[in-house]
XYZ file of C-alpha atoms in Angstrom:
497
model
C 0.000 0.000 0.000
C 1.322 3.423 -0.873
C -0.320 5.155 2.067
C 0.660 4.453 5.640
C -2.464 5.190 7.652
C -0.528 4.196 10.774
C -2.285 3.513 14.014
C -5.143 5.770 14.978
C -4.283 7.433 18.261
C -7.724 8.562 19.272
C -9.395 8.940 22.621
C -12.442 8.308 20.535
C -16.014 7.630 21.031
C -17.544 6.770 17.686
C -17.575 10.122 15.920
C -21.085 10.171 14.546
C -23.346 7.224 13.867
C -23.703 6.685 10.142
C -27.031 5.314 9.004
C -26.637 1.987 7.256
C -29.374 0.218 5.391
C -29.066 -3.301 6.693
C -31.936 -4.530 4.595
C -30.635 -5.104 1.088
C -31.780 -6.026 -2.323
C -34.782 -8.105 -3.265
C -34.622 -11.751 -2.367
C -34.010 -14.491 -4.856
C -32.270 -17.777 -5.426
C -28.520 -17.518 -5.950
C -26.708 -14.204 -6.231
C -28.462 -11.519 -8.213
C -27.712 -7.924 -9.151
C -30.655 -6.132 -7.603
C -29.141 -2.807 -6.656
C -31.540 0.009 -6.007
C -34.278 -2.146 -4.483
C -34.163 -2.180 -0.694
C -35.894 -4.146 2.002
C -36.858 -2.772 5.432
C -33.731 -2.022 7.465
C -32.830 -2.865 11.035
C -34.081 0.396 12.520
C -33.685 0.777 16.265
C -32.486 3.331 18.759
C -28.807 4.172 18.982
C -27.177 4.426 22.433
C -25.699 7.821 23.245
C -21.994 8.375 22.732
C -20.042 9.770 25.678
C -18.448 12.577 23.644
C -17.611 13.207 19.999
C -14.058 12.211 19.186
C -11.695 12.152 16.234
C -12.803 10.202 13.223
C -11.458 6.739 12.463
C -10.137 5.572 9.091
C -13.021 4.930 6.711
C -13.104 1.659 4.796
C -11.479 1.925 1.379
C -13.594 -0.009 -1.102
C -11.462 0.921 -4.127
C -9.474 -1.747 -5.950
C -5.718 -1.202 -6.193
C -3.984 -1.712 -9.546
C -0.950 -3.966 -8.928
C 0.892 -2.411 -11.876
C 0.979 0.710 -9.707
C 1.263 -0.948 -6.291
C 1.693 -4.713 -6.076
C 2.239 -4.833 -2.293
C -0.213 -4.742 0.618
C 1.472 -4.399 4.018
C -0.049 -4.311 7.488
C 0.620 -5.112 11.152
C -1.035 -8.262 12.446
C -4.052 -8.012 14.730
C -5.767 -10.716 16.811
C -8.447 -8.476 18.370
C -12.042 -9.733 18.439
C -13.859 -6.963 20.310
C -15.647 -5.527 17.271
C -17.565 -8.762 16.673
C -18.683 -9.353 20.256
C -19.810 -5.739 20.567
C -21.876 -6.184 17.380
C -23.335 -9.385 18.833
C -24.253 -7.608 22.069
C -25.859 -4.687 20.218
C -28.006 -6.969 18.063
C -29.072 -9.100 21.025
C -30.220 -5.949 22.847
C -32.049 -4.522 19.835
C -29.635 -1.659 19.267
C -28.271 -0.256 16.044
C -24.745 -1.071 14.932
C -22.352 1.855 14.599
C -20.458 1.334 11.308
C -17.377 3.075 12.736
C -17.054 0.170 15.200
C -17.213 -2.542 12.515
C -13.699 -3.886 11.840
C -13.807 -6.804 9.417
C -10.601 -8.421 10.649
C -11.965 -8.597 14.208
C -15.178 -10.257 13.029
C -13.158 -12.849 11.124
C -10.651 -13.383 13.936
C -13.408 -14.382 16.352
C -14.070 -17.665 14.545
C -12.079 -20.885 14.417
C -9.994 -21.453 11.291
C -8.406 -24.543 9.744
C -4.785 -23.512 9.278
C -1.889 -25.874 9.840
C -0.304 -25.225 13.215
C 3.413 -24.396 13.052
C 5.835 -26.102 15.397
C 7.185 -22.714 16.429
C 6.581 -19.056 15.671
C 4.113 -18.266 12.900
C 2.940 -20.187 9.827
C 1.310 -18.929 6.599
C -1.602 -20.488 4.704
C -3.343 -19.206 1.540
C -6.489 -20.367 -0.245
C -9.186 -18.824 -2.424
C -12.631 -19.266 -3.888
C -14.436 -17.739 -6.848
C -17.000 -15.132 -5.829
C -20.301 -16.320 -7.343
C -21.654 -12.785 -7.624
C -18.449 -11.633 -9.383
C -17.147 -14.674 -11.318
C -13.938 -12.935 -12.407
C -13.078 -12.170 -8.794
C -11.696 -14.312 -5.991
C -11.913 -14.135 -2.222
C -8.336 -14.829 -1.134
C -7.712 -15.829 2.473
C -4.272 -15.277 3.981
C -4.092 -17.096 7.297
C -1.345 -16.703 9.865
C -1.346 -19.059 12.825
C 0.834 -19.280 15.910
C 2.189 -22.272 17.740
C 0.182 -23.207 20.838
C 1.545 -23.560 24.337
C 0.278 -25.402 27.384
C -0.619 -24.046 30.789
C 1.969 -26.345 32.315
C 4.798 -24.971 30.159
C 4.090 -21.267 30.465
C 5.947 -19.015 32.868
C 4.188 -17.808 35.988
C 2.199 -14.614 35.404
C 2.069 -11.313 37.275
C -1.090 -9.391 36.395
C -1.862 -5.784 37.261
C -5.660 -5.536 36.986
C -6.789 -1.979 36.241
C -10.525 -1.653 36.872
C -12.751 1.256 35.868
C -14.737 2.209 38.988
C -16.291 5.368 37.559
C -19.948 6.281 37.846
C -20.679 5.113 34.307
C -19.751 1.580 35.350
C -22.945 1.512 37.409
C -25.027 1.566 34.211
C -26.451 -1.466 32.425
C -24.813 -4.016 34.696
C -21.256 -3.079 33.680
C -19.765 -3.505 37.147
C -21.419 -6.881 37.689
C -20.121 -8.032 34.302
C -16.670 -6.816 35.332
C -16.752 -8.681 38.630
C -17.921 -11.879 36.958
C -15.112 -11.629 34.389
C -12.514 -11.035 37.112
C -13.759 -14.020 39.132
C -13.408 -16.181 36.024
C -9.902 -14.847 35.418
C -8.745 -15.427 38.993
C -10.236 -18.927 39.052
C -8.280 -19.847 35.907
C -4.907 -18.648 37.209
C -2.355 -20.913 38.882
C -1.632 -20.676 42.620
C 1.873 -19.420 41.823
C 0.612 -16.538 39.677
C 0.235 -13.108 41.292
C -2.340 -10.350 40.882
C -2.595 -6.752 42.016
C -5.589 -4.506 41.447
C -6.024 -0.800 40.786
C -9.450 0.834 40.979
C -9.768 4.231 39.278
C -12.454 6.880 39.352
C -11.616 10.574 39.873
C -8.268 9.290 41.119
C -6.591 5.885 41.148
C -6.078 3.644 44.175
C -4.257 0.377 44.741
C -6.973 -1.802 46.275
C -5.023 -5.080 46.211
C -1.288 -5.319 46.781
C 0.519 -7.941 44.660
C -0.887 -11.214 45.995
C -0.310 -14.854 45.115
C -3.398 -16.523 43.691
C -2.941 -19.259 46.310
C -4.553 -16.648 48.585
C -7.618 -16.813 46.369
C -10.144 -15.842 49.044
C -8.449 -12.497 49.647
C -8.209 -11.776 45.925
C -11.895 -12.555 45.372
C -12.844 -10.419 48.377
C -11.119 -7.447 46.727
C -13.073 -8.146 43.540
C -16.352 -8.308 45.468
C -15.623 -4.933 47.088
C -15.425 -3.077 43.756
C -18.156 -0.447 43.310
C -18.903 2.470 40.935
C -17.770 5.835 42.300
C -17.378 9.209 40.556
C -15.630 10.544 37.418
C -13.247 8.707 35.097
C -9.516 9.338 35.224
C -8.350 6.575 32.886
C -4.856 8.046 32.568
C -4.317 7.916 36.327
C -5.575 4.345 36.480
C -3.289 3.159 33.706
C -0.297 5.076 35.069
C -0.687 3.456 38.480
C -1.371 0.092 36.872
C 1.874 0.232 34.920
C 3.777 1.417 37.996
C 2.491 -1.616 39.890
C 3.296 -3.905 36.963
C 6.855 -2.567 36.837
C 7.253 -3.191 40.572
C 6.090 -6.804 40.088
C 8.521 -7.604 37.271
C 10.686 -10.609 38.068
C 12.988 -12.626 35.832
C 11.359 -15.775 34.533
C 7.800 -14.457 34.964
C 5.392 -12.748 32.551
C 4.055 -9.305 33.432
C 0.778 -8.082 31.938
C -1.657 -5.228 32.509
C -5.350 -6.118 32.159
C -7.673 -3.113 31.778
C -11.432 -3.606 32.222
C -13.459 -0.533 31.306
C -16.193 1.012 29.195
C -13.456 3.239 27.771
C -14.855 6.608 28.809
C -12.367 9.209 30.119
C -13.562 12.617 31.286
C -11.159 13.955 33.956
C -7.408 14.127 34.404
C -5.293 13.466 31.295
C -7.829 13.089 28.494
C -5.469 13.887 25.635
C -5.048 10.631 23.722
C -1.349 11.126 23.046
C -0.649 11.492 26.741
C -2.383 8.223 27.590
C -1.043 6.227 24.671
C 2.593 7.372 24.828
C 3.184 5.799 28.258
C 1.613 2.526 27.145
C 3.747 2.342 24.010
C 6.906 2.895 26.052
C 6.033 0.203 28.586
C 5.116 -2.253 25.825
C 8.671 -2.031 24.503
C 9.861 -3.290 27.902
C 7.694 -6.399 27.573
C 4.607 -5.413 29.574
C 1.680 -6.156 27.273
C -1.807 -4.723 27.717
C -5.026 -6.683 27.380
C -7.999 -4.306 27.121
C -11.392 -5.715 28.049
C -14.488 -3.736 27.110
C -17.819 -3.950 28.925
C -21.172 -2.212 28.520
C -23.191 -1.521 25.403
C -24.002 2.112 26.342
C -21.628 5.093 26.801
C -18.783 2.996 25.467
C -15.567 4.100 23.776
C -14.706 1.201 21.490
C -11.921 2.984 19.651
C -9.971 4.044 22.708
C -9.910 0.494 24.068
C -8.911 -0.944 20.698
C -6.082 1.551 20.301
C -4.889 1.066 23.877
C -4.419 -2.613 23.091
C -2.645 -1.797 19.818
C -0.239 0.620 21.478
C 0.218 -1.768 24.382
C 1.216 -4.653 22.077
C -1.693 -6.677 23.385
C -5.182 -7.411 22.246
C -8.722 -6.147 22.706
C -11.790 -8.165 23.605
C -15.330 -7.231 24.536
C -17.177 -9.213 27.208
C -20.906 -9.506 26.566
C -21.680 -12.252 29.074
C -20.469 -15.160 31.152
C -19.820 -17.388 28.137
C -17.449 -14.856 26.576
C -15.649 -14.353 29.892
C -15.185 -18.123 30.085
C -13.858 -18.268 26.507
C -11.339 -15.466 27.049
C -10.242 -15.952 30.649
C -10.645 -19.645 31.315
C -10.503 -21.745 28.139
C -8.140 -19.356 26.349
C -6.231 -17.873 29.254
C -2.797 -19.302 28.470
C -3.029 -18.174 24.854
C -4.076 -14.741 26.111
C -0.834 -14.302 28.040
C 1.990 -15.958 26.088
C 3.456 -13.981 23.168
C 4.335 -16.275 20.245
C 5.711 -13.591 17.894
C 6.682 -9.955 18.386
C 6.300 -7.035 15.981
C 4.638 -9.211 13.364
C 3.837 -7.735 9.959
C 2.429 -9.272 6.797
C 3.180 -8.304 3.203
C 1.070 -9.701 0.388
C 2.290 -9.382 -3.220
C 0.064 -9.704 -6.285
C 1.368 -10.617 -9.744
C 0.397 -7.752 -12.103
C 0.450 -10.134 -15.079
C -2.414 -12.120 -13.545
C -4.166 -9.655 -11.239
C -5.921 -6.505 -12.456
C -6.983 -5.281 -9.013
C -7.174 -6.163 -5.305
C -8.482 -4.748 -2.046
C -7.853 -5.733 1.563
C -10.991 -6.163 3.662
C -10.366 -4.517 7.014
C -7.087 -3.498 8.705
C -7.842 0.188 8.020
C -5.868 1.349 11.076
C -3.126 -1.277 10.836
C -1.578 -0.321 7.489
C 2.218 -0.111 7.265
C 4.245 1.527 4.504
C 5.555 -1.132 2.111
C 9.116 0.117 2.570
C 8.849 -0.452 6.336
C 8.053 -4.158 6.132
C 11.649 -5.097 7.007
C 12.268 -2.060 9.183
C 12.169 -3.590 12.665
C 12.129 -0.132 14.235
C 8.559 0.198 12.943
C 6.139 -1.430 15.358
C 4.127 -4.431 14.230
C 1.546 -6.481 16.093
C 2.045 -9.076 18.815
C 0.558 -12.532 18.165
C -0.231 -14.626 21.217
C 0.105 -18.394 21.474
C -2.516 -20.571 19.817
C -4.135 -17.683 17.944
C -4.830 -17.190 14.258
C -5.227 -13.971 12.313
C -6.789 -13.742 8.873
C -6.642 -11.220 6.047
C -9.250 -11.408 3.299
C -8.770 -9.885 -0.149
C -11.067 -9.389 -3.076
C -8.894 -10.069 -6.133
C -9.824 -9.419 -9.776
C -8.033 -11.781 -12.164
C -7.061 -11.178 -15.769
C -8.105 -13.611 -18.485
C -5.840 -16.552 -19.231
C -4.226 -19.250 -17.149
C -0.853 -19.547 -15.514
C 0.780 -22.056 -13.202
C 2.794 -19.326 -11.542
C 1.508 -18.027 -8.186
C -0.712 -14.960 -8.486
C -0.325 -14.109 -4.783
C 2.566 -14.479 -2.343
C 2.190 -13.750 1.377
C 5.118 -13.233 3.726
C 5.017 -12.745 7.484
C 7.952 -11.195 9.344
C 8.322 -11.207 13.122
C 10.899 -11.219 15.893
C 11.519 -14.475 17.768
C 12.269 -14.840 21.490
C 15.869 -13.843 20.885
C 14.818 -10.691 19.028
C 15.975 -12.082 15.687
C 13.826 -11.485 12.572
C 12.111 -14.501 11.005
C 10.274 -14.608 7.665
C 7.903 -17.278 6.389
C 5.973 -17.277 3.125
C 3.200 -19.027 1.242
C 1.985 -18.835 -2.364
C -1.181 -19.631 -4.315
C -1.663 -20.401 -8.002
C -4.963 -20.116 -9.860
C -5.185 -23.882 -10.318
C -5.675 -24.225 -6.549
C -8.722 -21.936 -6.420
C -12.099 -23.403 -5.505
C -14.586 -22.910 -8.351
C -17.341 -21.919 -5.891
C -17.800 -21.499 -2.127
C -19.414 -24.935 -1.960
C -16.160 -26.467 -3.191
C -14.031 -24.424 -0.806
C -12.891 -25.211 2.717
C -15.812 -24.881 5.169
C -13.858 -22.276 7.118
C -13.195 -20.220 3.989
C -16.927 -20.414 3.323
C -17.510 -19.203 6.859
C -15.165 -16.262 6.291
C -17.011 -15.326 3.103
C -20.252 -15.089 5.097
C -18.525 -12.935 7.712
C -17.117 -10.660 4.983
C -20.535 -10.360 3.321
C -22.007 -9.415 6.694
C -19.460 -6.680 7.434
C -19.742 -5.390 3.871
C -23.482 -4.960 4.446
C -22.944 -3.272 7.824
C -20.487 -0.843 6.190
C -22.551 -0.217 3.050
C -19.852 -1.773 0.889
C -19.926 -2.650 -2.808
C -21.083 -6.250 -2.339
C -24.267 -5.115 -0.623
C -25.554 -3.830 -3.983
C -25.215 -7.197 -5.712
C -25.859 -9.680 -2.896
C -29.421 -9.614 -1.591
C -30.368 -10.105 2.034
C -31.967 -13.429 1.098
C -28.762 -14.540 -0.639
C -26.724 -13.717 2.463
C -29.144 -15.609 4.695
C -28.986 -18.621 2.392
C -25.177 -18.620 2.305
C -25.066 -18.305 6.096
C -27.643 -21.044 6.595
C -25.622 -23.435 4.445
C -22.795 -23.277 7.013
C -24.905 -25.304 9.434
C -24.547 -28.316 7.165
C -20.756 -28.127 6.858
C -19.809 -26.827 10.320
C -22.391 -28.679 12.364
C -21.730 -28.480 16.082
C -19.867 -25.158 16.006
C -21.911 -22.974 18.363
C -20.221 -19.775 17.231
C -21.211 -20.461 13.625
C -24.788 -21.287 14.651
C -24.931 -17.972 16.491
C -23.517 -16.172 13.437
C -26.324 -17.611 11.320
C -28.904 -16.301 13.824
C -27.319 -12.825 13.827
C -27.272 -12.665 10.022
C -30.936 -13.581 10.019
C -31.814 -10.865 12.552
C -29.989 -7.992 10.860
C -31.225 -8.772 7.343
C -34.949 -9.169 8.059
C-alpha cells in the first residue's frame, strides 16, 4: 500500500453514527444484481456516545492496480472486540455503529483450519471464486501461531486496572466486570500473582501484589469493587503500569489487564498522553489486554487503540460465556506472546491480477518500505491464535501455473531475531465456488458479506439479504456443532430481516 495510515491514536467515542441500510436487495435464489431495491432495514435506537471524538479511518472499497502498487502491508491483529460488541448490540435490539465494525476482528473471532506451526508463525493461503463476481476471488491469507500449554508457560504477574467510575454503574457493567474477574482469577495458577487498581476521579491500589494461592483475599477485593465518581483513565493506567513494573521478576510474565467502558472525562484526556506511556512500557515487555464492557456510553476505539499501542489485544465481554472463553478456556493463549512485531506483506502478480483490495485493517496499514524495518512497530501474536486477512482479487483472463499471490510474514523471535515465512497460491488451486471451498473459507465469506453490508460496501448492492441468509444457513450443514457459527447464522438472520 502506498499510504501508511498508521495507528489511529484517538481517545475516541464513535464520531457520529452513520445510518446503514441493513436490509438489502430483493430476495431471490442464488446471487443476483438487484441494486436500487431495498428491504426494510434494522431500525432501532442508537445508544448515546459519551463525547464526539476524532474520526477513524473509513473503509477503502477501491481496488488497487498492482501495476501501480503490487504490495499490501499491514501489522497483524488478533483483536475480536468488534464482533462481540456487534453481537451484544443486536441481542439488545440496538443499532450497529459502522465506525465500530472492523472486518478483521469479526473474522478473527471464529475458528480457522490452518496448519499449526511447530514454532513461531505459519502462513496459509487459499481462495474461492465469488459467485456474484465470477472474475473475482476471495483470497484468504491465514497466519497461525504455535500453541503452548498451561503447564509450560511461565508464571504470570497481572496488574488488573478496573474502571470504577460512575458510568460503570449503568447497564450491569460492574457486575459483568466482577464476573469476568472471578473467572480470570479462578483460571490462574496458585503461583501466579495479581494486584488490582481501581480508578475513578483518582486511582487507588486496592489489592497489593498477591499470590493466587490466597484466592479468598483476591476474590474479596473483587467483590468490594463499586462504581464511584468521574473517570480518570490516565491515572488508572499510570498506576497500573507502575504496579506492573514493581512486580517484574525474571522468569515471569508481566501483563496489565484493563477492564473498562473506555470513557475518560477527567485528568489526562489527551489521547497522546495516555497512549505514549503505554507504548513505552510495551517495549519493555509489559503487554496490555484491554477488556471492554457495557453496550451504552462505550468508547470502542480508545480500548482498541490502547491494546494496539500496548502490544496486546482487545476483547469485549458480553456475558459469562465470553468471559469463560477469554479468561478460562483461552487464558494461556491470552498471556503468552508467540511472535513480536509481526507484519504481513502480500504481493500480487500484475500479469495475472488486475486489481485487489484488503478487507479490514484500516488502522493497521504499514508503509511497504517499512516491512523489514524492525524499528517500525508491528503487532504481537499470542500463542494458539490465528489472524486472517481477506482480499477481493480481480483476475485477468488466461491461465498460468505461476503463483498470483505471495504472502510473507515477518516477526521477531524470542531472541529478538527477525524470522520470515511465506506461502503462495496459483490459480489452479482456487475453488470454483464457495461450496467447493474449505468450510472455514466459506464461513469467512459469510462474515465478509455481513461486514460489507454493515459498512454499506460494494457487495451489498449485488448480494441480496436473502442470498446472504442462504449462504449463512448453508454453514450449518458443513460446520455442524460449532456454536459460534450457529450464532452467526442467527445474527445474520436478525440484521437482514
